Coordinates of C-alpha atoms and ligand atoms in Angstrom, one line a residue:
M1 CA 137.5 63.8 -29.4
T2 CA 136.3 65.5 -32.7
T3 CA 134.0 68.5 -32.5
T4 CA 131.1 66.4 -33.7
E5 CA 131.7 63.7 -31.1
A6 CA 132.0 66.5 -28.4
A7 CA 128.7 68.0 -29.6
V8 CA 127.0 64.5 -29.3
V9 CA 128.3 64.1 -25.8
E10 CA 127.3 67.6 -24.9
R11 CA 123.7 67.0 -26.2
A12 CA 123.5 63.8 -24.2
Q13 CA 124.6 65.5 -21.0
T14 CA 122.2 68.5 -21.3
G15 CA 120.0 68.6 -18.3
R16 CA 122.4 66.7 -16.0
P17 CA 122.5 68.4 -12.5
V18 CA 125.6 70.5 -11.9
R19 CA 127.4 69.9 -8.6
L20 CA 130.2 72.1 -7.4
S21 CA 131.9 71.1 -4.2
A22 CA 134.4 73.2 -2.2
L23 CA 137.2 70.9 -3.4
R24 CA 136.1 71.1 -7.0
S25 CA 135.9 74.9 -6.9
I26 CA 139.6 75.0 -5.7
A27 CA 140.5 72.5 -8.5
Y28 CA 138.9 74.8 -11.0
E29 CA 140.5 77.8 -9.5
V30 CA 143.9 76.1 -9.9
A31 CA 143.1 75.1 -13.5
L32 CA 142.0 78.6 -14.4
N33 CA 144.7 80.6 -12.6
G34 CA 147.6 78.3 -11.9
W35 CA 149.1 76.5 -8.9
R36 CA 150.3 79.9 -7.5
I37 CA 146.7 80.6 -6.2
L38 CA 147.3 77.9 -3.5
R39 CA 149.9 80.3 -2.1
E40 CA 148.2 83.6 -2.8
T41 CA 144.8 84.1 -4.5
V42 CA 144.8 86.4 -7.6
N43 CA 141.1 87.5 -7.2
D44 CA 138.6 87.4 -4.4
F45 CA 138.7 83.6 -4.3
S46 CA 139.2 82.6 -0.6
L47 CA 137.2 81.2 2.3
W48 CA 133.9 82.9 1.6
R49 CA 133.8 81.9 -2.1
I50 CA 134.5 78.3 -1.2
I51 CA 131.3 78.5 0.8
E52 CA 129.3 80.6 -1.6
Y53 CA 130.0 79.0 -5.0
P54 CA 128.9 75.5 -3.9
W55 CA 125.9 76.9 -2.1
S56 CA 124.7 79.1 -5.0
T57 CA 125.1 76.2 -7.5
E58 CA 123.0 73.9 -5.4
A59 CA 120.5 76.6 -4.4
L60 CA 119.9 77.4 -8.1
Q61 CA 119.6 73.6 -8.9
L62 CA 121.6 74.2 -12.0
R63 CA 121.6 71.8 -14.9
R64 CA 123.9 71.6 -17.9
G65 CA 122.5 73.7 -20.8
E66 CA 120.7 76.3 -18.5
L67 CA 121.6 80.0 -18.5
V68 CA 122.6 82.0 -15.5
L69 CA 122.9 85.7 -15.2
D70 CA 125.9 86.5 -12.9
I71 CA 125.7 90.0 -11.5
G72 CA 128.9 91.8 -10.5
S73 CA 131.2 89.0 -11.7
G74 CA 134.4 91.1 -11.1
T75 CA 137.4 88.9 -11.9
S76 CA 135.8 85.9 -10.3
S77 CA 136.2 82.4 -11.7
Y78 CA 132.6 81.4 -10.8
P79 CA 131.3 82.1 -14.4
H80 CA 134.1 79.9 -15.8
M81 CA 133.4 77.1 -13.3
L82 CA 129.8 77.2 -14.5
A83 CA 130.8 77.3 -18.1
K84 CA 133.1 74.3 -17.6
E85 CA 130.1 72.5 -16.1
G86 CA 128.1 73.2 -19.4
V87 CA 126.1 76.1 -18.1
D88 CA 125.6 79.2 -20.3
V89 CA 126.6 82.4 -18.4
V90 CA 125.9 86.1 -18.8
V91 CA 128.7 88.0 -17.0
L92 CA 127.2 91.4 -16.1
E93 CA 129.8 93.7 -14.7
L94 CA 130.1 97.5 -14.5
D95 CA 133.9 97.7 -14.9
A96 CA 134.8 97.3 -18.6
D97 CA 138.4 96.2 -17.7
R98 CA 137.1 93.3 -15.6
V99 CA 134.8 92.2 -18.4
R100 CA 137.8 92.3 -20.8
W101 CA 139.7 90.2 -18.2
Q102 CA 136.8 87.7 -18.1
L103 CA 136.6 87.5 -21.9
A104 CA 140.4 86.9 -22.2
K105 CA 140.3 84.2 -19.5
R106 CA 137.4 82.6 -21.3
L107 CA 139.2 82.6 -24.7
A108 CA 142.3 81.1 -23.1
T109 CA 140.5 78.3 -21.3
A110 CA 137.4 77.4 -23.5
R111 CA 137.0 73.7 -24.5
P112 CA 134.4 71.9 -26.6
G113 CA 131.3 71.0 -24.5
D114 CA 131.7 74.1 -22.3
G115 CA 128.7 76.4 -21.8
R116 CA 128.5 79.6 -23.7
F117 CA 129.8 82.9 -22.3
F118 CA 128.1 86.3 -22.8
P119 CA 130.1 89.2 -21.3
L120 CA 128.1 92.4 -20.7
V121 CA 129.4 95.8 -19.5
A122 CA 126.4 97.2 -17.7
S123 CA 125.1 98.3 -14.4
A124 CA 122.9 96.1 -12.3
T125 CA 120.8 99.3 -11.7
A126 CA 119.7 99.3 -15.3
M127 CA 120.2 95.9 -16.9
P128 CA 119.9 95.7 -20.7
I129 CA 117.9 92.5 -20.3
R130 CA 114.3 91.8 -21.3
S131 CA 111.7 91.7 -18.4
D132 CA 110.6 88.3 -17.2
S133 CA 113.4 86.5 -19.2
I134 CA 115.9 85.1 -16.6
T135 CA 115.2 81.8 -14.8
K136 CA 118.5 81.6 -12.9
L137 CA 120.4 84.6 -11.4
A138 CA 123.4 84.7 -9.1
A139 CA 124.9 87.7 -7.2
I140 CA 127.8 86.6 -5.1
S141 CA 129.2 89.2 -2.7
S142 CA 128.5 91.9 -5.2
L143 CA 125.2 93.8 -4.4
E144 CA 126.7 95.3 -1.2
H145 CA 129.0 97.4 -3.3
I146 CA 126.2 99.1 -5.3
P147 CA 125.0 102.3 -3.5
D148 CA 121.7 102.5 -5.4
D149 CA 120.4 99.1 -4.1
A150 CA 116.8 100.1 -4.6
A151 CA 117.3 100.2 -8.3
V152 CA 119.1 96.8 -8.2
G153 CA 116.3 95.3 -6.2
A154 CA 113.7 96.5 -8.7
E155 CA 115.8 95.3 -11.6
I156 CA 116.2 91.8 -10.2
G157 CA 112.5 91.6 -9.8
R158 CA 111.9 92.8 -13.3
V159 CA 114.3 90.5 -15.2
L160 CA 113.3 87.3 -13.3
A161 CA 110.8 85.2 -15.2
Q162 CA 107.8 83.6 -13.4
G163 CA 109.2 80.7 -11.4
G164 CA 112.7 82.2 -11.8
V165 CA 115.1 82.1 -8.9
A166 CA 117.9 84.3 -7.7
A167 CA 120.7 83.2 -5.4
L168 CA 122.1 86.2 -3.4
T169 CA 124.8 86.5 -0.8
I170 CA 125.0 89.9 1.1
P171 CA 126.5 91.2 4.4
Y172 CA 124.1 90.9 7.3
T173 CA 123.6 92.7 10.6
S174 CA 120.7 92.5 13.1
R175 CA 121.5 95.9 14.6
D176 CA 123.1 99.1 13.3
R177 CA 126.8 98.8 12.7
E178 CA 129.0 101.7 13.6
H179 CA 132.3 100.2 12.3
F180 CA 133.8 97.7 10.0
F181 CA 137.4 96.3 10.3
K182 CA 137.7 98.5 13.4
G183 CA 141.4 99.2 14.1
I184 CA 142.5 97.1 11.1
R185 CA 141.4 99.2 8.0
T186 CA 139.9 102.7 7.8
F187 CA 136.3 102.3 6.8
V188 CA 134.3 105.5 7.1
Q189 CA 130.6 105.3 7.7
V190 CA 128.7 107.1 4.9
E191 CA 125.1 106.0 5.6
R192 CA 123.3 103.8 8.1
N193 CA 125.2 100.4 7.9
A194 CA 127.2 101.6 4.9
F195 CA 130.9 102.3 4.7
V196 CA 133.6 103.4 2.3
Q197 CA 137.3 102.5 2.7
E198 CA 139.4 105.6 3.0
G199 CA 141.4 106.4 -0.1
K200 CA 139.9 103.5 -2.1
A201 CA 137.5 104.6 -4.8
G202 CA 134.5 102.3 -5.4
S203 CA 134.9 100.6 -2.1
F204 CA 131.2 101.1 -1.0
F205 CA 130.1 98.3 1.4
R206 CA 126.6 97.9 2.9
F207 CA 125.2 95.6 5.6
Y208 CA 121.6 94.5 5.5
T209 CA 119.1 93.9 8.2
D210 CA 116.1 91.5 7.7
A211 CA 113.9 94.6 7.2
D212 CA 116.3 96.0 4.5
I213 CA 116.3 92.6 2.7
E214 CA 112.5 92.6 2.7
R215 CA 112.3 96.3 1.5
V216 CA 115.0 96.3 -1.1
Y217 CA 115.0 92.8 -2.6
M218 CA 111.7 91.1 -1.8
R219 CA 109.0 93.8 -1.9
P220 CA 109.5 95.4 -5.4
A221 CA 108.4 92.2 -7.3
N222 CA 106.8 90.4 -4.3
L223 CA 109.6 87.7 -4.4
R224 CA 109.5 84.8 -2.0
I225 CA 112.6 84.2 0.2
S226 CA 114.1 80.9 1.3
P227 CA 115.4 80.3 4.8
Q228 CA 118.7 82.2 5.2
R229 CA 122.0 80.5 5.6
G230 CA 124.9 82.4 7.2
F231 CA 128.7 82.3 7.3
G232 CA 131.4 84.2 9.2
R233 CA 130.3 84.4 12.9
S234 CA 132.4 84.8 16.0
I235 CA 135.2 82.4 15.0
L236 CA 135.6 82.8 11.2
N237 CA 134.8 86.6 11.2
G238 CA 135.2 87.8 14.8
R239 CA 138.5 85.9 15.5
Y240 CA 139.9 85.8 12.0
H241 CA 138.6 87.8 9.1
E242 CA 137.8 91.1 10.7
T243 CA 141.0 91.0 12.8
K244 CA 144.7 91.4 12.2
L245 CA 144.8 87.8 11.1
T246 CA 143.0 89.0 7.9
K247 CA 146.6 89.5 6.5
Y248 CA 146.5 85.8 5.8
W249 CA 143.1 86.1 4.0
R250 CA 144.4 85.8 0.5
R251 CA 147.2 83.4 1.4
F252 CA 147.5 79.6 1.6
V253 CA 144.1 78.8 0.0
L254 CA 144.2 75.2 1.3
K255 CA 143.7 76.4 4.8
D256 CA 140.3 77.7 3.6
L257 CA 139.3 74.2 2.7
F258 CA 139.7 73.2 6.4
L259 CA 137.9 76.3 7.6
A260 CA 135.0 75.8 5.1
L261 CA 134.5 72.1 5.6
I262 CA 135.2 71.8 9.3
V263 CA 134.9 75.1 11.1
H264 CA 132.1 76.7 9.1
P265 CA 129.5 73.8 9.7
L266 CA 130.4 73.7 13.4
E267 CA 130.0 77.5 13.7
E268 CA 126.7 77.4 11.9
R269 CA 125.5 74.6 14.1
F270 CA 126.4 76.1 17.5
D271 CA 127.0 79.9 17.2
R272 CA 124.0 82.1 17.3
S273 CA 125.8 85.4 16.9
D274 CA 125.2 87.4 13.7
P275 CA 126.9 86.0 10.5
L276 CA 128.9 88.4 8.5
Y277 CA 127.0 87.3 5.4
V278 CA 123.7 85.6 4.6
M279 CA 122.9 83.5 1.6
F280 CA 119.3 83.1 0.4
T281 CA 117.2 82.6 -2.7
L282 CA 114.4 84.8 -4.0
R283 CA 111.7 83.2 -6.2
K284 CA 109.2 84.9 -8.5
S285 CA 105.8 83.1 -8.4
Ligands
SAM301 C1 133.5 91.9 -4.8 S1 133.4 92.1 -6.5 C2 132.7 90.7 -7.2 C3 132.7 89.4 -6.5 C4 132.4 88.3 -7.5 N1 131.0 88.1 -7.7 C5 133.0 86.9 -6.9 O1 132.3 85.9 -7.0 O2 134.2 87.0 -6.5 C6 132.0 93.2 -6.8 C7 131.9 93.6 -8.2 O3 130.7 94.3 -8.4 C8 131.0 95.2 -9.5 N2 130.0 96.3 -9.5 C9 129.9 97.4 -8.7 N3 128.9 98.2 -9.0 C10 128.2 97.5 -10.0 C11 127.0 97.7 -10.7 N4 126.3 98.9 -10.5 N5 126.6 96.8 -11.7 C12 127.3 95.7 -11.9 N6 128.5 95.4 -11.2 C13 128.9 96.3 -10.3 C14 132.4 95.7 -9.2 O4 133.0 96.3 -10.3 C15 133.0 94.5 -8.7 O5 133.7 93.8 -9.8

């Protein structure tokens, strides 16, 4: 296809809804990082992401040609998956090396018709983005790593446009947690519901109660929350992830397809224990 033909096709498809299934996200991950990721993932792509990426894409009701601000992208393939679906993406990440990695990956995999890619080295606590300018925002398993979450909550409320929507996934607890990965990894409690992995710089990890979510993310800009969805309850977290079996976490990614498509829906249907994470949208209206 010539560049002109590609541009015509791209224009014709602008506005088409973007769908990202669990299977499609694995296919993208293979296309972006090679077959080896089926044996061992090279980034954080694993069970939780196979649940989170399809959820976020649907929750944001993304369409080709729209722009998404992705906060704390790390070395995730999600921005690339969206770009491949014709969505423009702002990759906002604190770590300059990870932004460089994102840009190199983009340059190596870009094709005509892809969405545009805007890498940004910046902190979510002070985003170099105009107020009321973002209509779609995603933060996938990233906000829990930022100690100054009050600043992030205020910033999300500030940059969202009227009618704009943010899809967030964050760790959840209904009561105070005193440990994390007990007996498996050494996480030291540093604040109420917040932990740091011993000897690992930048490993801050915070759990949120409903009251915390309300105070930190909803109240600053009076955002409206959707019903929460969860993942990682007594089977997927209690008997797998937060146990010694976690050594298989990054391995054999196809097992995660079974866990995401069969075990996760059953767990969500019948298990009323706390999920490890919740997923919800916030809307400015
Ligand atoms: C678990 S990783 C990202 C996961 C990623 N969103 C995904 O889908 O796999 C968390 C990321 O947040 C980034 N981060 C930490 N503090 C930040 C801040 N203040 N502003 C922006 N990003 C930050 C870290 O550098 C890290 O890359």
